[in-house]
GROMACS .gro file of N, CA and C in nm:
model
  477
    1MET      N    1  20.004  13.437  17.719
    1MET     CA    2  19.973  13.542  17.624
    1MET      C    3  19.827  13.555  17.546
    2ALA      N    4  19.771  13.649  17.578
    2ALA     CA    5  19.652  13.654  17.516
    2ALA      C    6  19.639  13.661  17.345
    3GLU      N    7  19.515  13.576  17.323
    3GLU     CA    8  19.492  13.568  17.163
    3GLU      C    9  19.438  13.712  17.121
    4VAL      N   10  19.475  13.764  16.998
    4VAL     CA   11  19.423  13.866  16.936
    4VAL      C   12  19.285  13.784  16.835
    5ALA      N   13  19.177  13.873  16.893
    5ALA     CA   14  19.059  13.834  16.824
    5ALA      C   15  19.068  13.881  16.681
    6GLU      N   16  19.021  13.797  16.566
    6GLU     CA   17  19.012  13.857  16.429
    6GLU      C   18  18.895  13.913  16.426
    7LYS      N   19  18.916  14.029  16.338
    7LYS     CA   20  18.775  14.111  16.321
    7LYS      C   21  18.686  13.997  16.208
    8GLN      N   22  18.577  14.027  16.244
    8GLN     CA   23  18.495  13.943  16.145
    8GLN      C   24  18.367  14.063  16.110
    9MET      N   25  18.347  14.012  15.992
    9MET     CA   26  18.241  14.101  15.886
    9MET      C   27  18.105  14.020  15.877
   10ILE      N   28  18.012  14.082  15.895
   10ILE     CA   29  17.885  14.025  15.830
   10ILE      C   30  17.854  14.058  15.688
   11PHE      N   31  17.877  13.946  15.588
   11PHE     CA   32  17.864  13.969  15.459
   11PHE      C   33  17.724  13.960  15.384
   12THR      N   34  17.703  14.065  15.320
   12THR     CA   35  17.575  14.067  15.245
   12THR      C   36  17.613  14.048  15.078
   13THR      N   37  17.502  14.012  15.001
   13THR     CA   38  17.540  13.979  14.845
   13THR      C   39  17.626  14.082  14.809
   14LYS      N   40  17.597  14.220  14.839
   14LYS     CA   41  17.672  14.336  14.776
   14LYS      C   42  17.818  14.335  14.828
   15PHE      N   43  17.843  14.286  14.950
   15PHE     CA   44  17.995  14.307  15.012
   15PHE      C   45  18.056  14.164  14.937
   16VAL      N   46  18.003  14.065  14.889
   16VAL     CA   47  18.059  13.943  14.844
   16VAL      C   48  18.082  13.977  14.696
   17ASP      N   49  18.005  14.039  14.632
   17ASP     CA   50  17.998  14.085  14.495
   17ASP      C   51  18.144  14.182  14.487
   18GLU      N   52  18.139  14.277  14.572
   18GLU     CA   53  18.246  14.383  14.584
   18GLU      C   54  18.382  14.319  14.608
   19ALA      N   55  18.401  14.232  14.715
   19ALA     CA   56  18.508  14.141  14.731
   19ALA      C   57  18.537  14.049  14.590
   20THR      N   58  18.470  13.998  14.553
   20THR     CA   59  18.502  13.905  14.425
   20THR      C   60  18.535  13.991  14.316
   21GLU      N   61  18.481  14.114  14.285
   21GLU     CA   62  18.532  14.179  14.189
   21GLU      C   63  18.665  14.236  14.220
   22LYS      N   64  18.719  14.290  14.337
   22LYS     CA   65  18.841  14.313  14.362
   22LYS      C   66  18.935  14.224  14.336
   23ILE      N   67  18.914  14.065  14.404
   23ILE     CA   68  18.986  13.976  14.392
   23ILE      C   69  19.006  13.940  14.225
   24ASN      N   70  18.915  13.950  14.136
   24ASN     CA   71  18.938  13.919  14.022
   24ASN      C   72  19.014  14.044  13.931
   25ASP      N   73  19.013  14.140  14.009
   25ASP     CA   74  19.092  14.274  13.945
   25ASP      C   75  19.232  14.277  13.996
   26GLY      N   76  19.272  14.171  14.070
   26GLY     CA   77  19.438  14.129  14.153
   26GLY      C   78  19.453  14.223  14.268
   27ILE      N   79  19.325  14.310  14.330
   27ILE     CA   80  19.367  14.379  14.428
   27ILE      C   81  19.386  14.278  14.564
   28VAL      N   82  19.439  14.291  14.647
   28VAL     CA   83  19.479  14.218  14.779
   28VAL      C   84  19.389  14.297  14.889
   29ILE      N   85  19.297  14.213  14.932
   29ILE     CA   86  19.195  14.256  15.050
   29ILE      C   87  19.222  14.207  15.174
   30LYS      N   88  19.197  14.252  15.267
   30LYS     CA   89  19.219  14.206  15.425
   30LYS      C   90  19.135  14.085  15.432
   31ARG      N   91  19.188  13.997  15.534
   31ARG     CA   92  19.113  13.846  15.541
   31ARG      C   93  18.990  13.850  15.604
   32PHE      N   94  18.939  13.951  15.687
   32PHE     CA   95  18.834  13.979  15.740
   32PHE      C   96  18.721  14.023  15.624
   33GLN      N   97  18.787  14.077  15.531
   33GLN     CA   98  18.689  14.137  15.423
   33GLN      C   99  18.674  14.037  15.307
   34ASN      N  100  18.755  13.926  15.322
   34ASN     CA  101  18.744  13.826  15.203
   34ASN      C  102  18.661  13.709  15.249
   35PRO      N  103  18.544  13.670  15.182
   35PRO     CA  104  18.446  13.563  15.226
   35PRO      C  105  18.496  13.428  15.158
   36TRP      N  106  18.619  13.444  15.060
   36TRP     CA  107  18.656  13.320  15.017
   36TRP      C  108  18.783  13.254  15.090
   37LEU      N  109  18.814  13.137  15.087
   37LEU     CA  110  18.911  13.072  15.132
   37LEU      C  111  19.027  13.088  15.040
   38LYS      N  112  19.141  13.132  15.079
   38LYS     CA  113  19.291  13.177  15.013
   38LYS      C  114  19.234  13.227  14.878
   39SER      N  115  19.157  13.337  14.891
   39SER     CA  116  19.126  13.408  14.770
   39SER      C  117  19.055  13.330  14.645
   40GLU      N  118  19.038  13.186  14.667
   40GLU     CA  119  18.977  13.121  14.573
   40GLU      C  120  18.822  13.142  14.533
   41VAL      N  121  18.775  13.210  14.444
   41VAL     CA  122  18.648  13.262  14.424
   41VAL      C  123  18.550  13.146  14.426
   42GLY      N  124  18.433  13.140  14.510
   42GLY     CA  125  18.360  13.008  14.510
   42GLY      C  126  18.359  12.915  14.600
   43LEU      N  127  18.496  12.904  14.658
   43LEU     CA  128  18.527  12.839  14.797
   43LEU      C  129  18.503  12.915  14.930
   44ARG      N  130  18.382  12.911  15.001
   44ARG     CA  131  18.375  12.997  15.100
   44ARG      C  132  18.465  12.946  15.224
   45ARG      N  133  18.511  13.030  15.284
   45ARG     CA  134  18.584  13.005  15.417
   45ARG      C  135  18.494  12.953  15.532
   46ALA      N  136  18.544  12.900  15.605
   46ALA     CA  137  18.457  12.867  15.753
   46ALA      C  138  18.429  13.000  15.826
   47GLY      N  139  18.334  13.001  15.884
   47GLY     CA  140  18.297  13.097  16.021
   47GLY      C  141  18.215  13.237  15.938
   48VAL      N  142  18.221  13.225  15.794
   48VAL     CA  143  18.188  13.351  15.725
   48VAL      C  144  17.992  13.385  15.780
   49SER      N  145  17.982  13.473  15.817
   49SER     CA  146  17.846  13.523  15.833
   49SER      C  147  17.782  13.607  15.729
   50PHE      N  148  17.677  13.549  15.700
   50PHE     CA  149  17.616  13.624  15.584
   50PHE      C  150  17.449  13.666  15.630
   51LYS      N  151  17.427  13.775  15.593
   51LYS     CA  152  17.277  13.836  15.623
   51LYS      C  153  17.196  13.829  15.492
   52MET      N  154  17.100  13.769  15.468
   52MET     CA  155  17.025  13.781  15.352
   52MET      C  156  16.912  13.892  15.361
   53SER      N  157  16.903  13.923  15.243
   53SER     CA  158  16.797  14.026  15.239
   53SER      C  159  16.654  13.990  15.219
   54PRO      N  160  16.539  14.057  15.226
   54PRO     CA  161  16.429  13.995  15.240
   54PRO      C  162  16.388  13.905  15.092
   55GLU      N  163  16.445  13.989  14.996
   55GLU     CA  164  16.430  13.877  14.852
   55GLU      C  165  16.503  13.750  14.868
   56GLU      N  166  16.635  13.755  14.915
   56GLU     CA  167  16.693  13.665  14.908
   56GLU      C  168  16.621  13.534  15.014
   57GLN      N  169  16.577  13.590  15.124
   57GLN     CA  170  16.500  13.493  15.248
   57GLN      C  171  16.381  13.443  15.131
   58GLN      N  172  16.318  13.503  15.099
   58GLN     CA  173  16.187  13.473  14.997
   58GLN      C  174  16.236  13.366  14.908
   59GLU      N  175  16.344  13.367  14.843
   59GLU     CA  176  16.399  13.266  14.743
   59GLU      C  177  16.451  13.147  14.800
   60TYR      N  178  16.500  13.162  14.922
   60TYR     CA  179  16.550  13.057  14.992
   60TYR      C  180  16.440  12.969  15.048
   61VAL      N  181  16.339  13.029  15.107
   61VAL     CA  182  16.210  12.968  15.142
   61VAL      C  183  16.134  12.886  15.033
   62LYS      N  184  16.142  12.952  14.901
   62LYS     CA  185  16.098  12.895  14.770
   62LYS      C  186  16.146  12.788  14.745
   63CYS      N  187  16.288  12.773  14.748
   63CYS     CA  188  16.374  12.663  14.722
   63CYS      C  189  16.361  12.563  14.798
   64ALA      N  190  16.352  12.582  14.950
   64ALA     CA  191  16.327  12.498  15.038
   64ALA      C  192  16.195  12.402  15.024
   65LEU      N  193  16.084  12.481  14.985
   65LEU     CA  194  15.971  12.413  14.964
   65LEU      C  195  15.914  12.351  14.847
   66ASP      N  196  16.013  12.389  14.722
   66ASP     CA  197  15.995  12.317  14.601
   66ASP      C  198  16.108  12.268  14.540
   67ILE      N  199  16.132  12.142  14.541
   67ILE     CA  200  16.263  12.082  14.497
   67ILE      C  201  16.267  12.090  14.353
   68HIS      N  202  16.151  12.101  14.270
   68HIS     CA  203  16.151  12.111  14.133
   68HIS      C  204  16.203  12.227  14.089
   69TYR      N  205  16.172  12.369  14.175
   69TYR     CA  206  16.191  12.469  14.129
   69TYR      C  207  16.350  12.485  14.156
   70PHE      N  208  16.381  12.458  14.281
   70PHE     CA  209  16.541  12.467  14.308
   70PHE      C  210  16.633  12.378  14.180
   71THR      N  211  16.588  12.263  14.174
   71THR     CA  212  16.676  12.200  14.059
   71THR      C  213  16.671  12.283  13.947
   72GLU      N  214  16.570  12.300  13.861
   72GLU     CA  215  16.559  12.360  13.746
   72GLU      C  216  16.628  12.515  13.752
   73LYS      N  217  16.635  12.583  13.881
   73LYS     CA  218  16.683  12.720  13.878
   73LYS      C  219  16.830  12.705  13.886
   74TYR      N  220  16.896  12.645  13.993
   74TYR     CA  221  17.007  12.644  14.046
   74TYR      C  222  17.106  12.533  14.008
   75CYS      N  223  17.037  12.420  13.949
   75CYS     CA  224  17.122  12.298  13.936
   75CYS      C  225  17.171  12.301  13.780
   76ARG      N  226  17.295  12.259  13.765
   76ARG     CA  227  17.343  12.279  13.626
   76ARG      C  228  17.391  12.136  13.580
   77VAL      N  229  17.386  12.103  13.442
   77VAL     CA  230  17.446  11.965  13.405
   77VAL      C  231  17.538  11.995  13.287
   78LYS      N  232  17.639  11.922  13.315
   78LYS     CA  233  17.751  11.910  13.183
   78LYS      C  234  17.684  11.821  13.053
   79ARG      N  235  17.696  11.905  12.948
   79ARG     CA  236  17.638  11.828  12.839
   79ARG      C  237  17.759  11.774  12.757
   80GLU      N  238  17.704  11.672  12.654
   80GLU     CA  239  17.817  11.598  12.575
   80GLU      C  240  17.906  11.694  12.509
   81ASP      N  241  17.860  11.807  12.479
   81ASP     CA  242  17.986  11.900  12.393
   81ASP      C  243  18.060  11.981  12.511
   82GLY      N  244  18.054  11.940  12.640
   82GLY     CA  245  18.138  11.997  12.715
   82GLY      C  246  18.074  12.129  12.791
   83SER      N  247  17.996  12.192  12.733
   83SER     CA  248  17.929  12.302  12.787
   83SER      C  249  17.806  12.284  12.913
   84ILE      N  250  17.798  12.383  12.986
   84ILE     CA  251  17.741  12.358  13.104
   84ILE      C  252  17.594  12.427  13.073
   85GLY      N  253  17.477  12.359  13.137
   85GLY     CA  254  17.359  12.403  13.084
   85GLY      C  255  17.244  12.398  13.212
   86ASP      N  256  17.128  12.450  13.205
   86ASP     CA  257  17.045  12.413  13.300
   86ASP      C  258  16.959  12.283  13.285
   87ILE      N  259  16.894  12.253  13.392
   87ILE     CA  260  16.835  12.119  13.380
   87ILE      C  261  16.706  12.150  13.355
   88GLN      N  262  16.633  12.079  13.271
   88GLN     CA  263  16.498  12.054  13.259
   88GLN      C  264  16.447  11.922  13.309
   89LEU      N  265  16.380  11.899  13.406
   89LEU     CA  266  16.342  11.775  13.489
   89LEU      C  267  16.253  11.708  13.390
   90ARG      N  268  16.255  11.582  13.356
   90ARG     CA  269  16.177  11.523  13.300
   90ARG      C  270  16.074  11.453  13.410
   91ASP      N  271  15.958  11.406  13.351
   91ASP     CA  272  15.841  11.356  13.452
   91ASP      C  273  15.889  11.233  13.548
   92TYR      N  274  15.965  11.164  13.498
   92TYR     CA  275  16.031  11.042  13.591
   92TYR      C  276  16.131  11.117  13.703
   93GLN      N  277  16.225  11.200  13.658
   93GLN     CA  278  16.288  11.252  13.752
   93GLN      C  279  16.236  11.327  13.852
   94LYS      N  280  16.122  11.401  13.821
   94LYS     CA  281  16.025  11.468  13.911
   94LYS      C  282  15.984  11.378  14.048
   95GLU      N  283  15.934  11.263  13.959
   95GLU     CA  284  15.883  11.141  14.043
   95GLU      C  285  15.993  11.123  14.150
   96ILE      N  286  16.128  11.083  14.112
   96ILE     CA  287  16.227  11.051  14.191
   96ILE      C  288  16.250  11.139  14.307
   97LEU      N  289  16.261  11.249  14.282
   97LEU     CA  290  16.275  11.393  14.367
   97LEU      C  291  16.179  11.383  14.457
   98ASP      N  292  16.043  11.356  14.401
   98ASP     CA  293  15.921  11.373  14.505
   98ASP      C  294  15.936  11.226  14.609
   99ASN      N  295  15.981  11.151  14.566
   99ASN     CA  296  15.979  11.003  14.653
   99ASN      C  297  16.096  11.056  14.756
  100PHE      N  298  16.197  11.134  14.712
  100PHE     CA  299  16.297  11.154  14.827
  100PHE      C  300  16.261  11.268  14.926
  101VAL      N  301  16.186  11.351  14.867
  101VAL     CA  302  16.100  11.456  14.974
  101VAL      C  303  16.037  11.388  15.058
  102ASN      N  304  15.936  11.300  14.992
  102ASN     CA  305  15.810  11.239  15.076
  102ASN      C  306  15.851  11.144  15.162
  103SER      N  307  15.970  11.053  15.142
  103SER     CA  308  16.017  10.976  15.235
  103SER      C  309  16.148  10.965  15.238
  104ARG      N  310  16.152  10.937  15.398
  104ARG     CA  311  16.305  10.934  15.430
  104ARG      C  312  16.389  10.819  15.375
  105PHE      N  313  16.327  10.673  15.373
  105PHE     CA  314  16.363  10.577  15.333
  105PHE      C  315  16.377  10.528  15.185
  106ASN      N  316  16.474  10.554  15.120
  106ASN     CA  317  16.470  10.537  14.959
  106ASN      C  318  16.586  10.468  14.927
  107ILE      N  319  16.556  10.378  14.810
  107ILE     CA  320  16.680  10.305  14.775
  107ILE      C  321  16.682  10.316  14.609
  108LEU      N  322  16.743  10.394  14.536
  108LEU     CA  323  16.739  10.414  14.394
  108LEU      C  324  16.824  10.308  14.347
  109MET      N  325  16.802  10.201  14.298
  109MET     CA  326  16.881  10.109  14.210
  109MET      C  327  16.883  10.165  14.072
  110ALA      N  328  16.974  10.239  14.050
  110ALA     CA  329  16.983  10.272  13.898
  110ALA      C  330  17.124  10.315  13.876
  111SER      N  331  17.189  10.252  13.756
  111SER     CA  332  17.316  10.302  13.723
  111SER      C  333  17.329  10.440  13.670
  112ARG      N  334  17.431  10.486  13.642
  112ARG     CA  335  17.436  10.612  13.575
  112ARG      C  336  17.434  10.603  13.407
  113GLN      N  337  17.369  10.707  13.349
  113GLN     CA  338  17.381  10.711  13.191
  113GLN      C  339  17.326  10.592  13.137
  114VAL      N  340  17.225  10.542  13.151
  114VAL     CA  341  17.171  10.422  13.085
  114VAL      C  342  17.046  10.442  13.013
  115GLY      N  343  17.006  10.593  13.027
  115GLY     CA  344  16.869  10.635  12.954
  115GLY      C  345  16.750  10.583  13.024
  116LYS      N  346  16.738  10.604  13.147
  116LYS     CA  347  16.633  10.588  13.224
  116LYS      C  348  16.510  10.633  13.184
  117CYS      N  349  16.405  10.537  13.144
  117CYS     CA  350  16.292  10.613  13.130
  117CYS      C  351  16.167  10.487  13.184
  118PHE      N  352  16.050  10.570  13.190
  118PHE     CA  353  15.959  10.472  13.248
  118PHE      C  354  15.865  10.426  13.162
  119TYR      N  355  15.870  10.460  13.033
  119TYR     CA  356  15.726  10.433  12.953
  119TYR      C  357  15.803  10.357  12.821
  120PHE      N  358  15.740  10.309  12.769
  120PHE     CA  359  15.766  10.227  12.645
  120PHE      C  360  15.752  10.301  12.535
  121ASN      N  361  15.694  10.429  12.539
  121ASN     CA  362  15.639  10.513  12.409
  121ASN      C  363  15.739  10.638  12.416
  122THR      N  364  15.833  10.611  12.495
  122THR     CA  365  15.935  10.702  12.497
  122THR      C  366  16.009  10.721  12.384
  123LEU      N  367  16.030  10.859  12.316
  123LEU     CA  368  16.116  10.867  12.175
  123LEU      C  369  16.246  10.883  12.207
  124ILE      N  370  16.330  10.801  12.142
  124ILE     CA  371  16.448  10.806  12.142
  124ILE      C  372  16.537  10.817  11.979
  125ASN      N  373  16.646  10.914  11.998
  125ASN     CA  374  16.719  10.901  11.857
  125ASN      C  375  16.855  10.820  11.858
  126ILE      N  376  16.874  10.735  11.760
  126ILE     CA  377  16.982  10.652  11.719
  126ILE      C  378  17.043  10.664  11.598
  127GLU      N  379  17.179  10.694  11.592
  127GLU     CA  380  17.235  10.720  11.485
  127GLU      C  381  17.307  10.589  11.435
  128LYS      N  382  17.270  10.550  11.301
  128LYS     CA  383  17.351  10.410  11.263
  128LYS      C  384  17.391  10.465  11.115
  129ASP      N  385  17.513  10.423  11.088
  129ASP     CA  386  17.564  10.454  10.949
  129ASP      C  387  17.535  10.597  10.883
  130GLY      N  388  17.550  10.687  10.976
  130GLY     CA  389  17.550  10.816  10.938
  130GLY      C  390  17.386  10.852  10.938
  131ILE      N  391  17.288  10.784  10.972
  131ILE     CA  392  17.149  10.821  10.963
  131ILE      C  393  17.106  10.829  11.095
  132LEU      N  394  16.994  10.921  11.108
  132LEU     CA  395  16.945  10.926  11.233
  132LEU      C  396  16.810  10.874  11.234
  133ILE      N  397  16.787  10.781  11.319
  133ILE     CA  398  16.672  10.694  11.332
  133ILE      C  399  16.580  10.730  11.475
  134GLU      N  400  16.472  10.757  11.457
  134GLU     CA  401  16.368  10.818  11.559
  134GLU      C  402  16.282  10.694  11.591
  135ILE      N  403  16.302  10.640  11.716
  135ILE     CA  404  16.219  10.534  11.742
  135ILE      C  405  16.160  10.505  11.884
  136ARG      N  406  16.056  10.449  11.916
  136ARG     CA  407  16.024  10.455  12.048
  136ARG      C  408  16.076  10.334  12.110
  137ILE      N  409  16.123  10.333  12.252
  137ILE     CA  410  16.213  10.224  12.338
  137ILE      C  411  16.113  10.104  12.311
  138GLY      N  412  15.987  10.109  12.320
  138GLY     CA  413  15.917   9.984  12.311
  138GLY      C  414  15.950   9.902  12.171
  139LYS      N  415  15.946   9.961  12.051
  139LYS     CA  416  15.960   9.925  11.929
  139LYS      C  417  16.087   9.851  11.930
  140LEU      N  418  16.191   9.960  11.974
  140LEU     CA  419  16.360   9.896  11.967
  140LEU      C  420  16.364   9.772  12.069
  141TYR      N  421  16.309   9.760  12.174
  141TYR     CA  422  16.308   9.659  12.256
  141TYR      C  423  16.252   9.517  12.199
  142TYR      N  424  16.125   9.565  12.145
  142TYR     CA  425  16.073   9.428  12.049
  142TYR      C  426  16.142   9.385  11.914
  143TYR      N  427  16.208   9.474  11.862
  143TYR     CA  428  16.314   9.447  11.756
  143TYR      C  429  16.421   9.352  11.816
  144MET      N  430  16.467   9.379  11.915
  144MET     CA  431  16.578   9.339  11.973
  144MET      C  432  16.562   9.188  12.035
  145LEU      N  433  16.452   9.185  12.103
  145LEU     CA  434  16.407   9.052  12.166
  145LEU      C  435  16.349   8.951  12.033
  146ASN      N  436  16.302   9.039  11.938
  146ASN     CA  437  16.238   8.944  11.830
  146ASN      C  438  16.363   8.863  11.766
  147LYS      N  439  16.470   8.898  11.754
  147LYS     CA  440  16.585   8.847  11.716
  147LYS      C  441  16.616   8.708  11.777
  148GLU      N  442  16.587   8.702  11.926
  148GLU     CA  443  16.621   8.596  12.014
  148GLU      C  444  16.488   8.503  12.021
  149ARG      N  445  16.364   8.560  11.999
  149ARG     CA  446  16.228   8.474  12.018
  149ARG      C  447  16.140   8.525  11.924
  150SER      N  448  16.054   8.452  11.875
  150SER     CA  449  15.917   8.459  11.819
  150SER      C  450  15.824   8.554  11.880
  151LEU      N  451  15.802   8.698  11.856
  151LEU     CA  452  15.711   8.778  11.914
  151LEU      C  453  15.608   8.819  11.823
  152THR      N  454  15.505   8.860  11.884
  152THR     CA  455  15.411   8.960  11.822
  152THR      C  456  15.391   9.091  11.869
  153LEU      N  457  15.381   9.182  11.779
  153LEU     CA  458  15.372   9.323  11.836
  153LEU      C  459  15.231   9.344  11.857
  154GLN      N  460  15.186   9.424  11.974
  154GLN     CA  461  15.076   9.433  12.007
  154GLN      C  462  15.061   9.605  12.017
  155TYR      N  463  14.960   9.674  11.974
  155TYR     CA  464  14.942   9.813  11.970
  155TYR      C  465  14.854   9.868  12.061
  156PHE      N  466  14.861   9.933  12.169
  156PHE     CA  467  14.761   9.986  12.269
  156PHE      C  468  14.788  10.132  12.291
  157SER      N  469  14.697  10.209  12.333
  157SER     CA  470  14.694  10.331  12.376
  157SER      C  471  14.716  10.376  12.492
  158VAL      N  472  14.838  10.455  12.537
  158VAL     CA  473  14.837  10.499  12.663
  158VAL      C  474  14.787  10.625  12.703
  159LYS      N  475  14.697  10.632  12.814
  159LYS     CA  476  14.614  10.750  12.832
  159LYS      C  477  14.665  10.823  12.972
   0.00000   0.00000   0.00000
């Protein structure tokens, strides 16, 4: 018995937005008109053909060429209060991304959420007994080590 070929549609942003709006309004649409797997908006089904507009192609190329632009424009982070917001890359994060882009072989030995920074003059906020203390990591490190050893504090300027 011959298999019946399924109709296939080439989607554009306009068609995807229209299909999403119909699904969100509770309208049942035909499978070939639905870019989403089991009508789960955001979960694209396999084999969906998409045609980009010239503006979308330019944006795609811009993202492919500049990892910083892509990250700051399209990546999101979950904040402490549960909200989701844009990422503003710090210098050390840009440096890490550049290393990954410029070299195939990288190992980043860093655990999560440990307050990574590269400079001793990085300013941090610590709350102790309801009081907010603003201190540089270098000084905090000095005070913590000074409890164990006899240290002297030397100041120098970073250019």
